[in-house]
Amino acid sequence: SCPLKEFRNYPGVNLYNGTIDELESILDQLCSRIDSMDIEYFDDSEAESTVIVINNYEIIRKVSNDINMMEQFTKVAEDWQKLKVYFIFSDVPNKAVFFSSPDLLKFIAEEKRGIILTDLKGILFYDIDLPTIREQSRPLDHSEAFVIDEDDINRVRLCSM
């Protein structure tokens, strides 16, 4: 059971546990937006956010094995803030990422941005140093999570809408 299952009903969520064809269509549309504008000067503060929730490891593998889709994903991910596009991957295995891992997993791990809904001591996907694990050793309660933003790890309160 995915802890984000109710997310599919939120405004702006374009894909939840969809197919590879649906994701490819969304990436095509987003890349077309990038190609049709000067992204460096792009300011669309009125545009709605797009949230893409992927709760399917098979899609992660397929994107990694498709050079064109991986290039599209990378292109969109580079400009995610300007485009107001957010990806949430919720079926990511908690194991170390190696050279032989799917490219999309390597990309996600290198970006070091994520939400963790469990204690840090058991996290293998992100490389978290021991002092940080010790500092954040108090167990999470049901309404807390850790937010990783590069080297910053913060405990946050979750709220429901």
Coordinates of N, CA and C in Angstrom, one line a residue:
S1 N 0.8 -1.2 0.0 CA 0.0 0.0 0.0 C 0.9 1.2 0.0
C2 N 0.6 2.1 -0.9 CA 1.4 3.4 -1.0 C 0.9 4.4 -0.1
P3 N 1.8 5.0 0.7 CA 1.3 6.1 1.7 C 0.8 7.3 0.9
L4 N 1.0 7.4 -0.3 CA 0.6 8.6 -1.1 C -0.6 8.3 -2.0
K5 N -1.3 7.2 -1.7 CA -2.4 6.8 -2.6 C -3.5 7.9 -2.8
E6 N -3.8 8.7 -1.8 CA -4.8 9.7 -1.9 C -4.3 10.9 -2.7
F7 N -3.1 10.9 -3.0 CA -2.5 12.0 -3.8 C -3.1 12.1 -5.2
R8 N -3.5 10.9 -5.7 CA -4.0 10.9 -7.1 C -5.3 11.8 -7.3
N9 N -6.0 12.1 -6.2 CA -7.2 12.9 -6.4 C -6.9 14.4 -6.2
Y10 N -5.6 14.8 -5.9 CA -5.3 16.2 -5.7 C -5.3 17.0 -7.1
P11 N -5.6 18.2 -7.0 CA -5.6 19.1 -8.2 C -4.1 19.1 -8.7
G12 N -3.9 19.0 -10.0 CA -2.6 19.1 -10.6 C -1.8 17.8 -10.7
V13 N -2.4 16.7 -10.2 CA -1.7 15.4 -10.3 C -2.0 14.9 -11.7
N14 N -1.0 14.7 -12.5 CA -1.2 14.3 -13.9 C -1.1 12.8 -14.1
L15 N -0.4 12.1 -13.2 CA -0.2 10.7 -13.4 C 0.0 10.1 -12.1
Y16 N -0.7 9.0 -11.8 CA -0.5 8.3 -10.6 C -0.5 6.8 -11.0
N17 N 0.6 6.2 -10.8 CA 0.7 4.7 -11.1 C 0.2 4.4 -12.6
G18 N 0.5 5.4 -13.5 CA 0.1 5.2 -14.9 C 1.0 4.3 -15.7
T19 N 0.7 4.3 -17.0 CA 1.5 3.5 -17.8 C 2.7 4.3 -18.4
I20 N 3.6 3.6 -19.0 CA 4.8 4.2 -19.6 C 4.4 5.1 -20.7
D21 N 3.3 4.7 -21.5 CA 2.8 5.6 -22.6 C 2.3 6.9 -22.1
E22 N 1.6 6.8 -20.9 CA 1.1 8.1 -20.3 C 2.2 9.0 -19.9
L23 N 3.2 8.4 -19.3 CA 4.4 9.2 -18.8 C 5.1 9.8 -20.1
E24 N 5.2 9.0 -21.1 CA 5.9 9.5 -22.3 C 5.1 10.7 -22.9
S25 N 3.8 10.6 -22.9 CA 3.0 11.7 -23.4 C 3.2 13.0 -22.6
I26 N 3.2 12.8 -21.3 CA 3.4 14.0 -20.4 C 4.8 14.6 -20.6
L27 N 5.8 13.7 -20.7 CA 7.2 14.2 -20.9 C 7.3 14.9 -22.3
D28 N 6.6 14.4 -23.3 CA 6.6 15.0 -24.7 C 6.0 16.4 -24.6
Q29 N 4.9 16.6 -23.8 CA 4.2 17.9 -23.7 C 5.1 18.9 -23.0
L30 N 5.8 18.4 -21.9 CA 6.6 19.3 -21.1 C 7.9 19.7 -21.9
C31 N 8.4 18.8 -22.7 CA 9.6 19.1 -23.5 C 9.2 20.1 -24.6
S32 N 8.0 20.0 -25.1 CA 7.5 20.9 -26.1 C 7.4 22.3 -25.5
R33 N 6.9 22.4 -24.3 CA 6.9 23.7 -23.6 C 8.3 24.3 -23.4
I34 N 9.2 23.5 -23.1 CA 10.6 23.9 -22.9 C 11.1 24.4 -24.2
D35 N 10.9 23.7 -25.3 CA 11.5 24.0 -26.6 C 10.8 25.3 -27.2
S36 N 9.6 25.6 -26.8 CA 8.9 26.7 -27.3 C 9.1 28.0 -26.6
M37 N 10.0 28.0 -25.5 CA 10.2 29.2 -24.8 C 11.7 29.4 -24.4
D38 N 12.0 30.6 -24.0 CA 13.4 30.8 -23.5 C 13.3 30.5 -22.1
I39 N 13.7 29.3 -21.7 CA 13.5 28.9 -20.3 C 14.3 29.7 -19.3
E40 N 15.4 30.3 -19.7 CA 16.2 31.1 -18.8 C 15.5 32.4 -18.3
Y41 N 14.6 32.9 -19.2 CA 13.8 34.1 -18.8 C 12.3 33.8 -18.5
F42 N 12.0 32.5 -18.5 CA 10.7 32.0 -18.3 C 10.2 32.4 -16.9
D43 N 9.0 33.0 -16.8 CA 8.4 33.3 -15.6 C 6.9 33.1 -15.8
D44 N 6.4 32.0 -15.3 CA 4.9 31.8 -15.4 C 4.4 31.6 -14.0
S45 N 4.4 32.6 -13.2 CA 4.0 32.5 -11.8 C 2.5 32.2 -11.7
E46 N 1.8 32.4 -12.8 CA 0.4 32.1 -12.8 C 0.1 30.6 -13.2
A47 N 1.0 29.9 -13.8 CA 0.8 28.5 -14.2 C 0.6 27.6 -13.0
E48 N -0.3 26.6 -13.2 CA -0.5 25.7 -12.2 C 0.6 24.7 -12.1
S49 N 0.8 24.1 -10.9 CA 1.8 23.1 -10.7 C 1.4 21.8 -11.3
T50 N 2.3 21.0 -11.7 CA 2.1 19.7 -12.2 C 2.8 18.7 -11.3
V51 N 2.1 17.8 -10.8 CA 2.7 16.8 -9.9 C 2.5 15.4 -10.6
I52 N 3.6 14.7 -10.7 CA 3.6 13.4 -11.3 C 4.1 12.4 -10.3
V53 N 3.2 11.6 -9.8 CA 3.4 10.6 -8.8 C 3.6 9.2 -9.5
I54 N 4.8 8.7 -9.4 CA 5.1 7.4 -10.0 C 5.2 6.3 -8.9
N55 N 4.3 5.5 -8.8 CA 4.3 4.4 -7.8 C 4.4 3.1 -8.5
N56 N 5.4 3.0 -9.3 CA 5.6 1.8 -10.1 C 7.1 1.6 -10.5
Y57 N 7.8 0.7 -9.9 CA 9.2 0.5 -10.2 C 9.4 0.1 -11.6
E58 N 8.5 -0.6 -12.2 CA 8.6 -1.0 -13.6 C 8.8 0.2 -14.5
I59 N 8.1 1.3 -14.2 CA 8.2 2.5 -15.0 C 9.6 3.1 -14.9
I60 N 10.1 3.1 -13.6 CA 11.5 3.6 -13.4 C 12.5 2.8 -14.3
R61 N 12.3 1.5 -14.3 CA 13.2 0.6 -15.1 C 13.1 0.9 -16.6
K62 N 11.8 1.1 -17.1 CA 11.6 1.3 -18.5 C 12.1 2.7 -18.9
V63 N 11.9 3.7 -18.1 CA 12.5 5.0 -18.5 C 14.0 5.0 -18.5
S64 N 14.6 4.3 -17.6 CA 16.1 4.1 -17.6 C 16.6 3.4 -18.8
N65 N 15.8 2.5 -19.4 CA 16.2 1.7 -20.5 C 15.9 2.4 -21.9
D66 N 15.2 3.5 -21.8 CA 14.8 4.2 -23.1 C 15.6 5.5 -23.1
I67 N 16.6 5.6 -24.0 CA 17.5 6.7 -24.0 C 16.7 8.0 -24.2
N68 N 15.7 8.0 -25.2 CA 14.9 9.2 -25.5 C 14.1 9.7 -24.2
M69 N 13.5 8.7 -23.5 CA 12.7 9.1 -22.3 C 13.6 9.6 -21.2
M70 N 14.7 9.0 -21.1 CA 15.7 9.4 -20.0 C 16.2 10.9 -20.3
E71 N 16.4 11.1 -21.6 CA 16.8 12.5 -22.0 C 15.7 13.5 -21.7
Q72 N 14.5 13.1 -22.0 CA 13.3 14.0 -21.8 C 13.1 14.2 -20.3
F73 N 13.2 13.2 -19.5 CA 13.1 13.3 -18.0 C 14.2 14.3 -17.5
T74 N 15.4 14.1 -17.9 CA 16.5 14.9 -17.5 C 16.3 16.4 -17.9
K75 N 15.8 16.6 -19.1 CA 15.5 18.0 -19.6 C 14.4 18.6 -18.7
V76 N 13.4 17.9 -18.4 CA 12.3 18.4 -17.6 C 12.8 18.7 -16.1
A77 N 13.6 17.7 -15.6 CA 14.1 17.8 -14.2 C 15.0 18.9 -14.0
E78 N 15.8 19.3 -15.1 CA 16.7 20.4 -15.0 C 15.9 21.8 -14.7
D79 N 14.7 21.9 -15.3 CA 14.0 23.1 -15.2 C 12.7 22.9 -14.4
W80 N 12.7 22.0 -13.5 CA 11.4 21.7 -12.7 C 10.9 22.8 -12.0
Q81 N 11.7 23.7 -11.4 CA 11.2 24.8 -10.6 C 10.5 25.8 -11.5
K82 N 11.1 26.2 -12.7 CA 10.5 27.1 -13.6 C 9.2 26.6 -14.2
L83 N 9.2 25.3 -14.5 CA 8.0 24.7 -15.1 C 6.9 24.3 -14.0
K84 N 7.3 24.4 -12.8 CA 6.4 24.0 -11.7 C 6.0 22.5 -11.9
V85 N 7.0 21.7 -12.1 CA 6.7 20.2 -12.3 C 7.5 19.5 -11.2
Y86 N 6.7 18.7 -10.5 CA 7.3 17.9 -9.4 C 7.0 16.4 -9.6
F87 N 8.1 15.7 -9.4 CA 8.0 14.2 -9.5 C 8.1 13.6 -8.1
I88 N 7.2 12.7 -7.9 CA 7.3 11.9 -6.6 C 7.4 10.4 -7.0
F89 N 8.4 9.8 -6.6 CA 8.6 8.4 -6.9 C 8.4 7.7 -5.5
S90 N 7.4 6.8 -5.5 CA 7.1 6.2 -4.2 C 7.4 4.7 -4.2
D91 N 7.9 4.1 -5.2 CA 8.2 2.7 -5.3 C 9.7 2.5 -5.5
V92 N 10.5 3.2 -4.7 CA 11.9 3.2 -4.9 C 12.5 2.2 -3.8
P93 N 13.2 1.2 -4.3 CA 13.7 0.2 -3.3 C 14.8 0.9 -2.4
N94 N 14.7 0.5 -1.1 CA 15.6 1.0 -0.1 C 16.9 0.2 -0.2
K95 N 17.7 0.4 -1.2 CA 19.0 -0.3 -1.3 C 20.0 0.7 -1.9
A96 N 21.3 0.4 -1.7 CA 22.3 1.3 -2.2 C 22.2 1.3 -3.8
V97 N 22.5 2.5 -4.3 CA 22.5 2.6 -5.8 C 23.9 2.4 -6.3
F98 N 24.1 1.5 -7.2 CA 25.4 1.2 -7.8 C 25.4 1.6 -9.3
F99 N 26.6 1.4 -9.9 CA 26.8 1.7 -11.3 C 25.8 0.9 -12.2
S100 N 25.5 -0.3 -11.8 CA 24.6 -1.1 -12.6 C 23.1 -0.8 -12.3
S101 N 22.8 0.1 -11.4 CA 21.4 0.4 -11.1 C 20.8 1.2 -12.3
P102 N 19.4 1.2 -12.4 CA 18.8 1.9 -13.5 C 19.2 3.4 -13.4
D103 N 19.4 4.0 -14.6 CA 19.8 5.4 -14.7 C 18.9 6.4 -13.9
L104 N 17.6 6.1 -14.0 CA 16.7 7.0 -13.3 C 16.9 7.0 -11.8
L105 N 17.2 5.8 -11.2 CA 17.5 5.7 -9.8 C 18.8 6.4 -9.5
K106 N 19.8 6.3 -10.3 CA 21.0 7.0 -10.1 C 20.8 8.5 -10.1
F107 N 20.0 9.0 -11.0 CA 19.6 10.4 -11.1 C 19.0 10.9 -9.8
I108 N 18.0 10.1 -9.4 CA 17.2 10.5 -8.1 C 18.2 10.5 -6.9
A109 N 19.0 9.5 -6.8 CA 20.0 9.4 -5.7 C 21.0 10.6 -5.7
E110 N 21.5 10.9 -6.9 CA 22.4 12.0 -7.1 C 21.8 13.4 -6.7
E111 N 20.5 13.6 -7.1 CA 19.8 14.8 -6.8 C 19.7 15.1 -5.3
K112 N 19.6 14.0 -4.5 CA 19.5 14.0 -3.1 C 18.3 15.0 -2.7
R113 N 17.2 14.8 -3.2 CA 16.0 15.5 -2.8 C 14.9 14.4 -2.6
G114 N 14.3 14.4 -1.4 CA 13.3 13.4 -1.2 C 12.6 13.6 0.2
I115 N 11.6 12.8 0.3 CA 10.8 12.7 1.5 C 10.9 11.3 2.1
I116 N 11.3 11.2 3.3 CA 11.5 9.8 3.9 C 10.5 9.7 5.1
L117 N 9.8 8.6 5.0 CA 8.7 8.4 6.0 C 9.1 7.4 7.1
T118 N 10.4 7.2 7.2 CA 10.8 6.2 8.2 C 12.1 6.7 8.9
D119 N 12.6 6.1 9.9 CA 13.8 6.5 10.6 C 15.0 6.5 9.6
L120 N 16.0 7.3 9.8 CA 17.1 7.4 8.9 C 18.1 6.3 9.0
K121 N 18.2 5.6 10.2 CA 19.2 4.6 10.4 C 19.1 3.4 9.4
G122 N 17.9 3.2 8.9 CA 17.7 2.1 8.0 C 17.7 2.5 6.5
I123 N 18.0 3.7 6.2 CA 18.0 4.2 4.8 C 19.3 3.9 4.1
L124 N 19.2 3.2 3.0 CA 20.3 2.8 2.2 C 20.4 3.5 0.9
F125 N 19.2 4.0 0.4 CA 19.2 4.6 -0.9 C 20.0 5.9 -1.0
Y126 N 19.9 6.7 0.0 CA 20.7 8.0 0.1 C 21.9 7.7 1.0
D127 N 23.0 8.4 0.6 CA 24.2 8.3 1.4 C 24.1 9.3 2.5
I128 N 23.7 8.9 3.7 CA 23.5 9.8 4.9 C 24.6 9.5 5.9
D129 N 25.3 10.6 6.2 CA 26.5 10.4 7.1 C 26.0 10.1 8.6
L130 N 26.9 9.4 9.3 CA 26.6 8.9 10.6 C 26.2 10.0 11.6
P131 N 27.0 11.1 11.6 CA 26.6 12.2 12.5 C 25.1 12.7 12.3
T132 N 24.7 12.8 11.1 CA 23.3 13.2 10.8 C 22.3 12.2 11.3
I133 N 22.6 10.9 11.1 CA 21.8 9.8 11.6 C 21.7 9.9 13.1
R134 N 22.8 10.2 13.8 CA 22.8 10.3 15.3 C 22.0 11.5 15.7
E135 N 22.2 12.6 15.0 CA 21.5 13.9 15.3 C 20.0 13.7 15.2
Q136 N 19.5 12.9 14.2 CA 18.1 12.8 13.9 C 17.6 11.4 14.4
S137 N 18.1 10.9 15.6 CA 17.9 9.6 16.0 C 16.5 9.4 16.7
R138 N 15.9 10.5 17.1 CA 14.5 10.4 17.7 C 13.6 9.8 16.7
P139 N 12.9 8.7 17.1 CA 11.9 8.1 16.1 C 10.9 9.1 15.6
L140 N 10.5 8.9 14.4 CA 9.4 9.7 13.8 C 8.1 9.2 14.4
D141 N 7.2 10.2 14.6 CA 5.8 9.8 14.9 C 5.0 9.7 13.6
H142 N 3.8 9.3 13.7 CA 3.0 9.1 12.5 C 2.7 10.4 11.7
S143 N 3.0 11.5 12.2 CA 2.7 12.8 11.5 C 4.0 13.5 11.1
E144 N 5.1 12.8 11.1 CA 6.4 13.4 10.7 C 7.1 12.7 9.6
A145 N 8.0 13.4 8.9 CA 8.8 12.8 7.9 C 10.1 13.6 7.9
F146 N 11.1 13.1 7.1 CA 12.3 13.8 6.9 C 12.3 14.3 5.5
V147 N 12.7 15.5 5.3 CA 12.9 16.1 3.9 C 14.4 16.2 3.7
I148 N 14.8 15.6 2.6 CA 16.2 15.7 2.2 C 16.3 16.7 1.0
D149 N 17.1 17.7 1.2 CA 17.4 18.7 0.1 C 18.9 18.9 0.1
E150 N 19.5 18.1 -0.8 CA 20.9 18.0 -1.0 C 21.5 17.5 0.4
D151 N 22.3 18.3 1.0 CA 22.9 17.9 2.3 C 22.1 18.3 3.5
D152 N 21.0 19.0 3.4 CA 20.2 19.3 4.5 C 19.1 18.3 4.7
I153 N 19.0 17.8 5.9 CA 17.9 16.9 6.3 C 17.2 17.5 7.5
N154 N 15.9 17.7 7.3 CA 15.0 18.3 8.3 C 13.8 17.4 8.6
R155 N 13.5 17.4 9.8 CA 12.2 16.8 10.3 C 11.1 17.7 10.1
V156 N 10.0 17.3 9.5 CA 8.9 18.1 9.2 C 7.6 17.5 9.7
R157 N 6.6 18.3 9.9 CA 5.2 17.8 10.2 C 4.5 17.6 8.9
L158 N 3.7 16.5 8.8 CA 2.9 16.2 7.7 C 1.5 16.7 8.0
C159 N 0.8 17.2 7.1 CA -0.6 17.5 7.3 C -1.5 17.0 6.2
S160 N -2.7 16.8 6.4 CA -3.6 16.2 5.4 C -4.6 17.3 4.9
M161 N -5.0 17.2 3.7 CA -5.9 18.3 3.1 C -7.3 17.7 3.0

